[in-house]
Amino acid sequence: KSIIDENDLILVMESTHAGLISMMDITSLRKVKLLTAFREDGGKAYNIPDPHGHGDDMYLEVFSEIYRNVKIVAKQFWSIY
């Protein structure tokens, strides 16, 4: 069983990541979501940029964005249970 098969939800930072995963397994499309797709304000999901090659400020900005969105996802999923 692949890692794709073993998971119900696959969170990605960029839509290109979703495309790469779907090339590995077309049925994964229903499982793959942008990390920002769970926004509390109902706004449109957006890509979180890869900070590779940028300065420390960019890494901190991206880390904060990931952290904030993971907290939103966790809050939504914990409320289900």
Short mmCIF file of C-alpha atoms in Angstrom, two decimals:
data_model
loop_
_atom_site.label_atom_id
_atom_site.label_comp_id
_atom_site.label_asym_id
_atom_site.label_seq_id
_atom_site.Cartn_x
_atom_site.Cartn_y
_atom_site.Cartn_z
CA LYS A 1 0.00 0.00 0.00
CA SER A 2 1.31 3.45 -0.88
CA ILE A 3 1.43 6.42 1.43
CA ILE A 4 -1.33 7.95 -0.70
CA ASP A 5 -3.56 4.92 -0.12
CA GLU A 6 -2.87 4.93 3.61
CA ASN A 7 -4.16 8.47 4.17
CA ASP A 8 -7.58 10.07 3.94
CA LEU A 9 -6.27 13.62 3.67
CA ILE A 10 -3.10 14.95 2.08
CA LEU A 11 -2.33 18.61 2.76
CA VAL A 12 -0.07 20.50 0.38
CA MET A 13 1.37 24.01 0.30
CA GLU A 14 0.99 24.60 -3.44
CA SER A 15 -1.38 23.45 -6.17
CA THR A 16 1.65 22.16 -8.10
CA HIS A 17 2.21 19.69 -5.25
CA ALA A 18 -1.36 18.45 -5.69
CA GLY A 19 -0.70 17.98 -9.39
CA LEU A 20 2.44 15.96 -8.74
CA ILE A 21 0.60 13.70 -6.31
CA SER A 22 -2.24 13.19 -8.76
CA MET A 23 0.29 12.12 -11.40
CA MET A 24 1.36 9.35 -9.02
CA ASP A 25 -2.24 8.30 -8.35
CA ILE A 26 -5.17 9.95 -10.15
CA THR A 27 -7.60 8.76 -7.47
CA SER A 28 -5.73 10.90 -4.93
CA LEU A 29 -7.40 14.08 -6.19
CA ARG A 30 -10.27 13.67 -3.74
CA LYS A 31 -7.79 13.43 -0.84
CA VAL A 32 -5.44 16.28 -1.73
CA LYS A 33 -6.24 19.75 -0.40
CA LEU A 34 -4.33 22.95 -0.10
CA LEU A 35 -3.44 23.63 3.52
CA THR A 36 -5.22 26.96 3.16
CA ALA A 37 -8.50 25.36 2.01
CA PHE A 38 -9.83 25.28 5.55
CA ARG A 39 -9.87 29.05 6.12
CA GLU A 40 -12.25 30.19 8.82
CA ASP A 41 -13.34 33.21 6.80
CA GLY A 42 -14.47 30.98 3.93
CA GLY A 43 -12.07 32.72 1.56
CA LYS A 44 -10.47 31.11 -1.44
CA ALA A 45 -7.56 28.73 -0.80
CA TYR A 46 -4.17 29.99 -1.88
CA ASN A 47 -0.63 28.67 -2.33
CA ILE A 48 1.93 29.06 0.44
CA PRO A 49 5.23 29.83 -1.29
CA ASP A 50 8.33 27.72 -0.88
CA PRO A 51 10.92 29.81 0.99
CA HIS A 52 13.88 27.88 -0.44
CA GLY A 53 16.53 30.28 -1.67
CA HIS A 54 15.13 33.25 0.22
CA GLY A 55 16.29 34.93 3.39
CA ASP A 56 15.43 34.22 7.01
CA ASP A 57 12.51 36.65 6.95
CA MET A 58 10.79 34.62 4.23
CA TYR A 59 11.31 31.38 6.19
CA LEU A 60 9.76 32.97 9.27
CA GLU A 61 6.84 34.30 7.24
CA VAL A 62 6.17 30.91 5.66
CA PHE A 63 6.56 29.12 8.99
CA SER A 64 3.99 31.47 10.54
CA GLU A 65 1.60 30.88 7.64
CA ILE A 66 1.94 27.10 7.91
CA TYR A 67 1.57 27.18 11.69
CA ARG A 68 -1.55 29.36 11.53
CA ASN A 69 -3.18 27.13 8.91
CA VAL A 70 -2.31 23.87 10.69
CA LYS A 71 -3.99 25.25 13.81
CA ILE A 72 -7.12 26.00 11.76
CA VAL A 73 -7.18 22.50 10.27
CA ALA A 74 -6.61 20.88 13.67
CA LYS A 75 -9.38 22.95 15.25
CA GLN A 76 -11.83 21.95 12.51
CA PHE A 77 -10.98 18.25 12.68
CA TRP A 78 -10.98 18.10 16.48
CA SER A 79 -14.42 19.68 16.54
CA ILE A 80 -15.70 16.74 14.44
CA TYR A 81 -14.73 14.24 17.09
#
